[in-house]
């Protein structure tokens, strides 16, 4: 093993809310390897507090300051006057509080609006780790600066990497999101119900029309939708049930009693390059999967993954998925190769090549 490193994830999502993202899992696995890891997320600004934007748990986490979880990962949700992108964070002060020194070994940056030239000065190695496509606007501008300054670029999909136009001299890697196998790959079978489940945000990335088509095509099935966001304006079929947000800890129980996991992506541009963690969480839990096809997500019936091109075709995909024998063991085998522990080692090996 290499000597313990000081590592900071400069990320968009904190670990106090409903969602877990790749940086949370990578931070955990790198901490378990013996490194000192800080997970720093988008700050809660005075503007957010006045307008009451974002999850209440984020504001609560920001009041706690620096904390350390059971895996040894240090967490911080900063409190600022203005939103990210309008004024840089004081990384030297943050790193000094977390590590006792302003200089660190590695910074993984996946929140472009937190990028600043100070990070370049303080971190021996900077890796830009984009998880979404930003084609225009403030995030695209910050992203370009991060790409040009980074030592290495690690994208979660080939579509995201291609869109970045990384300089030829900058090494790059595609490292898709993975799955927390210990949480989801449980072979203790419970009775599977005729249920299709979606877990995630209900925003512009979600396609209600596709869900309607599937629910109409399979009227004897329950379609359980979990996640924060607004319901659609148009009525839903009676077999579609909205449950609201769900705790990350409660997700495995919901998946083990279902038969199909849903990824009804809209045609929003950001979906073109997404590498949804839910794909492997569904598969690891023994479900078949129905997904809109994108540059990243494609049909693979061998592993119980059925795609559709438009919402109108979603009904055909759900009919194919409901025929998969449960549990979907071929899908489970595919997910077993995508654990976060292996992803973290690959990420670290690629990062340390820049220092050799």
mmCIF file of C-alpha atoms in Angstrom:
data_model
loop_
_atom_site.group_PDB
_atom_site.id
_atom_site.type_symbol
_atom_site.label_atom_id
_atom_site.label_comp_id
_atom_site.label_asym_id
_atom_site.label_seq_id
_atom_site.Cartn_x
_atom_site.Cartn_y
_atom_site.Cartn_z
ATOM 1 C CA UNK A 1 0.000 0.000 0.000
ATOM 2 C CA UNK A 2 1.126 3.558 -0.678
ATOM 3 C CA UNK A 3 1.642 5.870 2.271
ATOM 4 C CA UNK A 4 -1.585 7.439 3.566
ATOM 5 C CA UNK A 5 -2.636 10.386 1.435
ATOM 6 C CA UNK A 6 -4.671 13.483 2.229
ATOM 7 C CA UNK A 7 -7.557 13.485 -0.245
ATOM 8 C CA UNK A 8 -10.400 15.959 -0.758
ATOM 9 C CA UNK A 9 -13.561 15.341 -2.765
ATOM 10 C CA UNK A 10 -14.958 18.685 -3.881
ATOM 11 C CA UNK A 11 -18.473 17.529 -4.665
ATOM 12 C CA UNK A 12 -21.993 18.701 -5.420
ATOM 13 C CA UNK A 13 -24.028 16.572 -2.980
ATOM 14 C CA UNK A 14 -23.627 16.170 0.770
ATOM 15 C CA UNK A 15 -24.204 12.877 2.562
ATOM 16 C CA UNK A 16 -26.872 14.118 4.977
ATOM 17 C CA UNK A 17 -29.824 13.919 2.585
ATOM 18 C CA UNK A 18 -31.747 11.262 0.691
ATOM 19 C CA UNK A 19 -29.217 10.696 -2.076
ATOM 20 C CA UNK A 20 -25.871 8.958 -2.246
ATOM 21 C CA UNK A 21 -23.594 9.835 -5.153
ATOM 22 C CA UNK A 22 -20.355 8.418 -6.464
ATOM 23 C CA UNK A 23 -18.108 10.733 -4.441
ATOM 24 C CA UNK A 24 -19.642 9.430 -1.197
ATOM 25 C CA UNK A 25 -18.846 5.840 -2.103
ATOM 26 C CA UNK A 26 -15.363 6.583 -3.412
ATOM 27 C CA UNK A 27 -14.552 8.623 -0.298
ATOM 28 C CA UNK A 28 -15.660 5.724 1.914
ATOM 29 C CA UNK A 29 -13.584 3.148 0.054
ATOM 30 C CA UNK A 30 -10.454 5.334 -0.015
ATOM 31 C CA UNK A 31 -10.827 5.953 3.721
ATOM 32 C CA UNK A 32 -11.069 2.200 4.289
ATOM 33 C CA UNK A 33 -7.774 1.869 2.419
ATOM 34 C CA UNK A 34 -6.167 3.987 5.115
ATOM 35 C CA UNK A 35 -6.167 7.439 3.524
ATOM 36 C CA UNK A 36 -7.357 10.655 5.177
ATOM 37 C CA UNK A 37 -10.399 11.760 3.201
ATOM 38 C CA UNK A 38 -12.475 14.927 3.269
ATOM 39 C CA UNK A 39 -15.829 15.111 1.498
ATOM 40 C CA UNK A 40 -16.632 18.771 0.857
ATOM 41 C CA UNK A 41 -19.951 19.612 -0.797
ATOM 42 C CA UNK A 42 -21.740 22.609 -2.262
ATOM 43 C CA UNK A 43 -22.124 25.265 0.438
ATOM 44 C CA UNK A 44 -25.380 26.456 1.947
ATOM 45 C CA UNK A 45 -25.464 30.183 1.232
ATOM 46 C CA UNK A 46 -27.383 32.964 2.937
ATOM 47 C CA UNK A 47 -29.503 33.156 -0.226
ATOM 48 C CA UNK A 48 -30.443 29.483 0.110
ATOM 49 C CA UNK A 49 -31.324 29.968 3.768
ATOM 50 C CA UNK A 50 -33.489 33.045 3.164
ATOM 51 C CA UNK A 51 -35.331 31.437 0.238
ATOM 52 C CA UNK A 52 -35.417 28.051 2.002
ATOM 53 C CA UNK A 53 -34.025 26.224 -0.978
ATOM 54 C CA UNK A 54 -32.650 22.698 -0.747
ATOM 55 C CA UNK A 55 -33.220 19.923 1.758
ATOM 56 C CA UNK A 56 -33.501 20.917 5.407
ATOM 57 C CA UNK A 57 -30.883 18.278 6.219
ATOM 58 C CA UNK A 58 -28.278 20.283 4.265
ATOM 59 C CA UNK A 59 -28.820 23.334 6.455
ATOM 60 C CA UNK A 60 -28.602 21.155 9.572
ATOM 61 C CA UNK A 61 -25.370 19.576 8.306
ATOM 62 C CA UNK A 62 -23.869 23.004 7.609
ATOM 63 C CA UNK A 63 -24.472 23.995 11.239
ATOM 64 C CA UNK A 64 -22.473 21.003 12.476
ATOM 65 C CA UNK A 65 -19.227 22.099 10.842
ATOM 66 C CA UNK A 66 -16.612 19.410 10.355
ATOM 67 C CA UNK A 67 -17.776 15.904 11.311
ATOM 68 C CA UNK A 68 -16.334 12.400 10.864
ATOM 69 C CA UNK A 69 -18.473 9.376 9.985
ATOM 70 C CA UNK A 70 -18.106 5.744 11.037
ATOM 71 C CA UNK A 71 -15.846 5.007 8.045
ATOM 72 C CA UNK A 72 -13.441 7.802 8.991
ATOM 73 C CA UNK A 73 -14.519 10.176 6.204
ATOM 74 C CA UNK A 74 -14.465 13.848 7.202
ATOM 75 C CA UNK A 75 -17.532 15.803 6.034
ATOM 76 C CA UNK A 76 -18.144 19.510 5.651
ATOM 77 C CA UNK A 77 -21.052 21.485 4.214
ATOM 78 C CA UNK A 78 -19.745 25.094 4.299
ATOM 79 C CA UNK A 79 -21.925 28.094 5.100
ATOM 80 C CA UNK A 80 -21.371 31.102 2.854
ATOM 81 C CA UNK A 81 -22.931 34.463 2.077
ATOM 82 C CA UNK A 82 -23.376 33.888 -1.657
ATOM 83 C CA UNK A 83 -24.031 30.732 -3.728
ATOM 84 C CA UNK A 84 -21.223 28.638 -5.200
ATOM 85 C CA UNK A 85 -19.710 30.206 -8.290
ATOM 86 C CA UNK A 86 -20.136 33.797 -7.139
ATOM 87 C CA UNK A 87 -17.228 33.754 -4.683
ATOM 88 C CA UNK A 88 -14.531 31.095 -4.122
ATOM 89 C CA UNK A 89 -14.273 29.059 -0.949
ATOM 90 C CA UNK A 90 -11.213 29.443 1.261
ATOM 91 C CA UNK A 91 -9.765 26.001 0.606
ATOM 92 C CA UNK A 92 -6.593 26.731 2.576
ATOM 93 C CA UNK A 93 -8.646 27.386 5.702
ATOM 94 C CA UNK A 94 -10.876 24.351 5.120
ATOM 95 C CA UNK A 95 -7.980 21.961 4.507
ATOM 96 C CA UNK A 96 -6.112 23.308 7.530
ATOM 97 C CA UNK A 97 -9.109 22.574 9.761
ATOM 98 C CA UNK A 98 -9.618 19.086 8.293
ATOM 99 C CA UNK A 99 -6.020 17.932 7.934
ATOM 100 C CA UNK A 100 -3.905 20.353 9.984
ATOM 101 C CA UNK A 101 -2.236 21.654 6.813
ATOM 102 C CA UNK A 102 -3.452 23.714 3.844
ATOM 103 C CA UNK A 103 -1.653 21.509 1.334
ATOM 104 C CA UNK A 104 -3.058 18.136 0.329
ATOM 105 C CA UNK A 105 -2.056 15.264 -1.902
ATOM 106 C CA UNK A 106 -5.126 14.878 -4.136
ATOM 107 C CA UNK A 107 -8.240 16.881 -4.966
ATOM 108 C CA UNK A 108 -11.068 15.173 -6.868
ATOM 109 C CA UNK A 109 -13.388 17.855 -8.225
ATOM 110 C CA UNK A 110 -16.851 17.011 -9.552
ATOM 111 C CA UNK A 111 -18.678 20.258 -8.703
ATOM 112 C CA UNK A 112 -17.500 22.734 -11.346
ATOM 113 C CA UNK A 113 -18.769 25.860 -9.571
ATOM 114 C CA UNK A 114 -16.438 25.100 -6.647
ATOM 115 C CA UNK A 115 -13.401 25.177 -8.906
ATOM 116 C CA UNK A 116 -10.822 27.870 -8.149
ATOM 117 C CA UNK A 117 -7.146 28.420 -8.911
ATOM 118 C CA UNK A 118 -6.439 28.021 -5.179
ATOM 119 C CA UNK A 119 -7.179 24.325 -5.494
ATOM 120 C CA UNK A 120 -4.493 24.068 -8.144
ATOM 121 C CA UNK A 121 -1.970 25.679 -5.782
ATOM 122 C CA UNK A 122 -2.856 23.592 -2.730
ATOM 123 C CA UNK A 123 -3.257 20.095 -4.196
ATOM 124 C CA UNK A 124 -0.274 18.171 -5.502
ATOM 125 C CA UNK A 125 -2.561 16.347 -7.956
ATOM 126 C CA UNK A 126 -5.894 17.657 -9.226
ATOM 127 C CA UNK A 127 -8.350 15.313 -10.918
ATOM 128 C CA UNK A 128 -11.463 16.727 -12.526
ATOM 129 C CA UNK A 129 -14.204 14.129 -12.233
ATOM 130 C CA UNK A 130 -17.295 15.242 -14.216
ATOM 131 C CA UNK A 131 -20.530 13.329 -13.713
ATOM 132 C CA UNK A 132 -22.867 15.329 -15.978
ATOM 133 C CA UNK A 133 -22.926 17.178 -19.277
ATOM 134 C CA UNK A 134 -22.788 20.964 -18.968
ATOM 135 C CA UNK A 135 -23.160 22.393 -22.442
ATOM 136 C CA UNK A 136 -23.659 26.052 -21.527
ATOM 137 C CA UNK A 137 -23.979 28.485 -18.657
ATOM 138 C CA UNK A 138 -21.966 29.085 -15.511
ATOM 139 C CA UNK A 139 -21.156 25.429 -14.865
ATOM 140 C CA UNK A 140 -19.819 24.999 -18.406
ATOM 141 C CA UNK A 141 -17.518 27.996 -17.940
ATOM 142 C CA UNK A 142 -16.130 26.744 -14.633
ATOM 143 C CA UNK A 143 -15.822 23.254 -16.047
ATOM 144 C CA UNK A 144 -13.649 24.450 -18.905
ATOM 145 C CA UNK A 145 -11.278 26.121 -16.452
ATOM 146 C CA UNK A 146 -11.100 22.933 -14.366
ATOM 147 C CA UNK A 147 -10.403 20.747 -17.399
ATOM 148 C CA UNK A 148 -7.592 23.009 -18.585
ATOM 149 C CA UNK A 149 -5.927 23.088 -15.146
ATOM 150 C CA UNK A 150 -6.374 19.458 -14.044
ATOM 151 C CA UNK A 151 -3.594 16.886 -14.073
ATOM 152 C CA UNK A 152 -6.071 14.166 -15.031
ATOM 153 C CA UNK A 153 -9.705 13.837 -16.030
ATOM 154 C CA UNK A 154 -11.944 10.942 -14.971
ATOM 155 C CA UNK A 155 -15.465 10.955 -16.449
ATOM 156 C CA UNK A 156 -18.366 8.718 -15.492
ATOM 157 C CA UNK A 157 -19.221 8.002 -19.132
ATOM 158 C CA UNK A 158 -17.706 8.164 -22.590
ATOM 159 C CA UNK A 159 -20.352 10.694 -23.636
ATOM 160 C CA UNK A 160 -19.313 13.072 -20.853
ATOM 161 C CA UNK A 161 -15.618 12.652 -21.634
ATOM 162 C CA UNK A 162 -16.106 13.288 -25.356
ATOM 163 C CA UNK A 163 -18.034 16.491 -24.686
ATOM 164 C CA UNK A 164 -15.230 17.879 -22.516
ATOM 165 C CA UNK A 165 -12.664 18.271 -25.303
ATOM 166 C CA UNK A 166 -9.830 17.336 -22.929
ATOM 167 C CA UNK A 167 -6.380 18.555 -24.045
ATOM 168 C CA UNK A 168 -4.392 15.806 -25.765
ATOM 169 C CA UNK A 169 -1.635 16.052 -23.160
ATOM 170 C CA UNK A 170 -4.014 15.419 -20.245
ATOM 171 C CA UNK A 171 -4.523 11.723 -19.420
ATOM 172 C CA UNK A 172 -8.175 10.736 -19.149
ATOM 173 C CA UNK A 173 -10.230 7.751 -18.046
ATOM 174 C CA UNK A 174 -13.851 6.629 -18.204
ATOM 175 C CA UNK A 175 -14.889 5.167 -14.851
ATOM 176 C CA UNK A 176 -18.658 4.528 -14.653
ATOM 177 C CA UNK A 177 -20.523 4.660 -11.381
ATOM 178 C CA UNK A 178 -20.715 1.460 -9.371
ATOM 179 C CA UNK A 179 -22.715 -0.226 -6.635
ATOM 180 C CA UNK A 180 -22.374 -0.775 -2.891
ATOM 181 C CA UNK A 181 -22.496 -4.542 -3.131
ATOM 182 C CA UNK A 182 -22.596 -5.232 0.608
ATOM 183 C CA UNK A 183 -25.833 -3.262 0.825
ATOM 184 C CA UNK A 184 -27.685 -4.446 -2.277
ATOM 185 C CA UNK A 185 -26.354 -7.904 -3.217
ATOM 186 C CA UNK A 186 -28.239 -9.899 -0.587
ATOM 187 C CA UNK A 187 -29.158 -13.443 -1.569
ATOM 188 C CA UNK A 188 -31.752 -13.811 1.200
ATOM 189 C CA UNK A 189 -34.816 -14.010 -1.000
ATOM 190 C CA UNK A 190 -38.162 -12.554 -0.023
ATOM 191 C CA UNK A 191 -41.369 -13.057 -2.016
ATOM 192 C CA UNK A 192 -41.244 -10.958 -5.173
ATOM 193 C CA UNK A 193 -44.361 -8.954 -5.901
ATOM 194 C CA UNK A 194 -45.583 -7.713 -9.267
ATOM 195 C CA UNK A 195 -44.030 -4.328 -8.632
ATOM 196 C CA UNK A 196 -41.910 -1.959 -10.702
ATOM 197 C CA UNK A 197 -39.922 0.571 -8.672
ATOM 198 C CA UNK A 198 -38.290 3.905 -9.399
ATOM 199 C CA UNK A 199 -36.068 5.588 -6.804
ATOM 200 C CA UNK A 200 -34.587 8.988 -7.527
ATOM 201 C CA UNK A 201 -35.327 12.641 -8.173
ATOM 202 C CA UNK A 202 -38.591 13.690 -9.818
ATOM 203 C CA UNK A 203 -37.353 16.618 -11.873
ATOM 204 C CA UNK A 204 -36.795 17.509 -15.517
ATOM 205 C CA UNK A 205 -34.711 14.341 -15.947
ATOM 206 C CA UNK A 206 -37.738 12.110 -15.204
ATOM 207 C CA UNK A 207 -40.296 11.126 -17.876
ATOM 208 C CA UNK A 208 -43.825 10.767 -16.513
ATOM 209 C CA UNK A 209 -45.171 9.878 -19.956
ATOM 210 C CA UNK A 210 -43.055 6.727 -20.046
ATOM 211 C CA UNK A 211 -44.333 5.684 -16.631
ATOM 212 C CA UNK A 212 -47.917 6.190 -17.801
ATOM 213 C CA UNK A 213 -47.331 4.001 -20.843
ATOM 214 C CA UNK A 214 -45.850 1.221 -18.724
ATOM 215 C CA UNK A 215 -48.608 1.389 -16.117
ATOM 216 C CA UNK A 216 -51.307 1.173 -18.798
ATOM 217 C CA UNK A 217 -49.568 -1.764 -20.497
ATOM 218 C CA UNK A 218 -49.230 -3.685 -17.197
ATOM 219 C CA UNK A 219 -52.430 -2.818 -15.297
ATOM 220 C CA UNK A 220 -52.017 -5.692 -12.845
ATOM 221 C CA UNK A 221 -48.679 -4.349 -11.638
ATOM 222 C CA UNK A 222 -47.954 -1.705 -9.021
ATOM 223 C CA UNK A 223 -45.623 1.115 -10.086
ATOM 224 C CA UNK A 224 -44.032 2.560 -6.949
ATOM 225 C CA UNK A 225 -42.249 5.889 -7.378
ATOM 226 C CA UNK A 226 -39.975 7.111 -4.588
ATOM 227 C CA UNK A 227 -38.205 10.453 -4.543
ATOM 228 C CA UNK A 228 -38.426 14.170 -3.896
ATOM 229 C CA UNK A 229 -40.027 16.450 -6.442
ATOM 230 C CA UNK A 230 -43.361 17.548 -7.787
ATOM 231 C CA UNK A 231 -46.001 15.149 -9.143
ATOM 232 C CA UNK A 232 -47.092 15.572 -12.764
ATOM 233 C CA UNK A 233 -49.924 17.923 -13.633
ATOM 234 C CA UNK A 234 -51.789 15.286 -15.629
ATOM 235 C CA UNK A 235 -53.492 12.412 -13.746
ATOM 236 C CA UNK A 236 -51.649 9.108 -13.366
ATOM 237 C CA UNK A 237 -53.103 5.598 -13.741
ATOM 238 C CA UNK A 238 -54.421 4.165 -10.492
ATOM 239 C CA UNK A 239 -51.588 1.609 -10.299
ATOM 240 C CA UNK A 240 -48.929 4.348 -10.049
ATOM 241 C CA UNK A 241 -48.264 5.285 -6.414
ATOM 242 C CA UNK A 242 -46.094 8.233 -5.321
ATOM 243 C CA UNK A 243 -44.354 7.649 -1.989
ATOM 244 C CA UNK A 244 -42.136 10.703 -1.596
ATOM 245 C CA UNK A 245 -38.457 10.567 -0.543
ATOM 246 C CA UNK A 246 -36.982 7.388 0.868
ATOM 247 C CA UNK A 247 -33.964 6.938 3.115
ATOM 248 C CA UNK A 248 -30.919 5.360 1.491
ATOM 249 C CA UNK A 249 -30.960 2.753 4.243
ATOM 250 C CA UNK A 250 -34.503 1.703 3.315
ATOM 251 C CA UNK A 251 -33.908 1.264 -0.411
ATOM 252 C CA UNK A 252 -32.654 -2.369 -0.351
ATOM 253 C CA UNK A 253 -35.850 -3.616 1.290
ATOM 254 C CA UNK A 254 -37.969 -1.977 -1.391
ATOM 255 C CA UNK A 255 -35.873 -3.430 -4.196
ATOM 256 C CA UNK A 256 -35.752 -6.999 -2.908
ATOM 257 C CA UNK A 257 -39.527 -7.329 -2.962
ATOM 258 C CA UNK A 258 -39.898 -5.887 -6.486
ATOM 259 C CA UNK A 259 -39.330 -7.432 -9.906
ATOM 260 C CA UNK A 260 -38.408 -4.482 -12.157
ATOM 261 C CA UNK A 261 -36.363 -1.328 -11.627
ATOM 262 C CA UNK A 262 -37.207 1.721 -13.723
ATOM 263 C CA UNK A 263 -34.977 4.342 -15.324
ATOM 264 C CA UNK A 264 -37.536 6.469 -17.209
ATOM 265 C CA UNK A 265 -35.177 9.195 -18.361
ATOM 266 C CA UNK A 266 -36.525 12.230 -20.153
ATOM 267 C CA UNK A 267 -34.962 13.690 -23.283
ATOM 268 C CA UNK A 268 -33.235 16.416 -21.225
ATOM 269 C CA UNK A 269 -29.692 16.929 -22.612
ATOM 270 C CA UNK A 270 -28.127 16.152 -19.231
ATOM 271 C CA UNK A 271 -29.389 12.555 -19.509
ATOM 272 C CA UNK A 272 -27.255 11.828 -22.578
ATOM 273 C CA UNK A 273 -24.160 11.184 -20.511
ATOM 274 C CA UNK A 274 -25.587 9.994 -17.199
ATOM 275 C CA UNK A 275 -24.228 6.864 -15.553
ATOM 276 C CA UNK A 276 -27.041 6.128 -13.071
ATOM 277 C CA UNK A 277 -25.989 4.228 -9.959
ATOM 278 C CA UNK A 278 -29.507 2.824 -9.837
ATOM 279 C CA UNK A 279 -28.736 0.584 -12.824
ATOM 280 C CA UNK A 280 -26.353 -1.586 -10.823
ATOM 281 C CA UNK A 281 -28.310 -1.212 -7.582
ATOM 282 C CA UNK A 282 -31.348 -2.634 -9.355
ATOM 283 C CA UNK A 283 -29.330 -5.438 -10.938
ATOM 284 C CA UNK A 284 -27.451 -6.296 -7.741
ATOM 285 C CA UNK A 285 -30.828 -6.607 -6.016
ATOM 286 C CA UNK A 286 -31.949 -9.177 -8.584
ATOM 287 C CA UNK A 287 -34.326 -6.963 -10.577
ATOM 288 C CA UNK A 288 -34.788 -6.672 -14.310
ATOM 289 C CA UNK A 289 -34.398 -3.106 -15.589
ATOM 290 C CA UNK A 290 -36.366 -0.950 -18.004
ATOM 291 C CA UNK A 291 -34.527 2.138 -19.230
ATOM 292 C CA UNK A 292 -34.729 4.742 -21.904
ATOM 293 C CA UNK A 293 -31.822 4.139 -24.260
ATOM 294 C CA UNK A 294 -29.080 6.776 -24.307
ATOM 295 C CA UNK A 295 -25.469 6.965 -25.399
ATOM 296 C CA UNK A 296 -24.622 5.237 -22.113
ATOM 297 C CA UNK A 297 -27.628 3.015 -21.376
ATOM 298 C CA UNK A 298 -28.490 0.332 -23.927
ATOM 299 C CA UNK A 299 -30.664 -2.764 -24.045
ATOM 300 C CA UNK A 300 -28.921 -5.905 -22.876
ATOM 301 C CA UNK A 301 -31.508 -8.705 -22.564
ATOM 302 C CA UNK A 302 -28.782 -11.161 -21.537
ATOM 303 C CA UNK A 303 -28.560 -9.279 -18.239
ATOM 304 C CA UNK A 304 -32.248 -8.433 -18.006
ATOM 305 C CA UNK A 305 -31.949 -4.832 -19.234
ATOM 306 C CA UNK A 306 -34.653 -3.693 -21.675
ATOM 307 C CA UNK A 307 -34.500 -0.336 -23.397
ATOM 308 C CA UNK A 308 -36.892 1.857 -25.324
ATOM 309 C CA UNK A 309 -36.333 4.887 -27.543
ATOM 310 C CA UNK A 310 -39.426 6.983 -26.824
ATOM 311 C CA UNK A 311 -42.098 7.041 -24.137
ATOM 312 C CA UNK A 312 -44.509 5.489 -26.623
ATOM 313 C CA UNK A 313 -42.294 2.369 -26.741
ATOM 314 C CA UNK A 314 -41.940 2.013 -22.966
ATOM 315 C CA UNK A 315 -44.896 -0.358 -22.715
ATOM 316 C CA UNK A 316 -43.172 -2.938 -24.918
ATOM 317 C CA UNK A 317 -40.073 -2.798 -22.714
ATOM 318 C CA UNK A 318 -42.017 -3.400 -19.503
ATOM 319 C CA UNK A 319 -43.743 -6.425 -21.023
ATOM 320 C CA UNK A 320 -40.342 -7.895 -21.886
ATOM 321 C CA UNK A 321 -38.990 -7.173 -18.403
ATOM 322 C CA UNK A 322 -41.854 -8.810 -16.505
ATOM 323 C CA UNK A 323 -40.998 -12.142 -18.122
ATOM 324 C CA UNK A 324 -37.544 -12.316 -16.490
ATOM 325 C CA UNK A 325 -37.236 -15.166 -14.010
ATOM 326 C CA UNK A 326 -36.599 -13.860 -10.495
ATOM 327 C CA UNK A 327 -34.112 -13.158 -9.161
ATOM 328 C CA UNK A 328 -32.300 -11.875 -12.231
ATOM 329 C CA UNK A 329 -29.095 -13.806 -11.583
ATOM 330 C CA UNK A 330 -27.387 -12.806 -14.829
ATOM 331 C CA UNK A 331 -27.915 -9.168 -13.877
ATOM 332 C CA UNK A 332 -26.631 -9.849 -10.384
ATOM 333 C CA UNK A 333 -23.450 -11.361 -11.837
ATOM 334 C CA UNK A 334 -22.933 -8.288 -14.024
ATOM 335 C CA UNK A 335 -23.388 -5.959 -11.044
ATOM 336 C CA UNK A 336 -20.906 -7.976 -8.965
ATOM 337 C CA UNK A 337 -18.137 -6.732 -11.291
ATOM 338 C CA UNK A 338 -19.012 -3.085 -10.599
ATOM 339 C CA UNK A 339 -18.392 -2.729 -6.854
ATOM 340 C CA UNK A 340 -17.167 0.593 -5.485
ATOM 341 C CA UNK A 341 -14.099 -0.953 -3.836
ATOM 342 C CA UNK A 342 -12.667 -1.898 -7.220
ATOM 343 C CA UNK A 343 -13.650 1.474 -8.690
ATOM 344 C CA UNK A 344 -11.819 3.311 -5.901
ATOM 345 C CA UNK A 345 -8.621 1.318 -6.426
ATOM 346 C CA UNK A 346 -8.733 1.947 -10.156
ATOM 347 C CA UNK A 347 -9.291 5.651 -9.589
ATOM 348 C CA UNK A 348 -6.396 5.881 -7.143
ATOM 349 C CA UNK A 349 -4.012 3.900 -9.368
ATOM 350 C CA UNK A 350 -4.806 6.174 -12.311
ATOM 351 C CA UNK A 351 -4.392 9.285 -10.135
ATOM 352 C CA UNK A 352 -1.046 8.263 -8.692
ATOM 353 C CA UNK A 353 0.397 7.684 -12.156
ATOM 354 C CA UNK A 354 0.548 11.468 -12.434
ATOM 355 C CA UNK A 355 3.067 11.540 -9.569
ATOM 356 C CA UNK A 356 5.430 8.836 -10.788
#
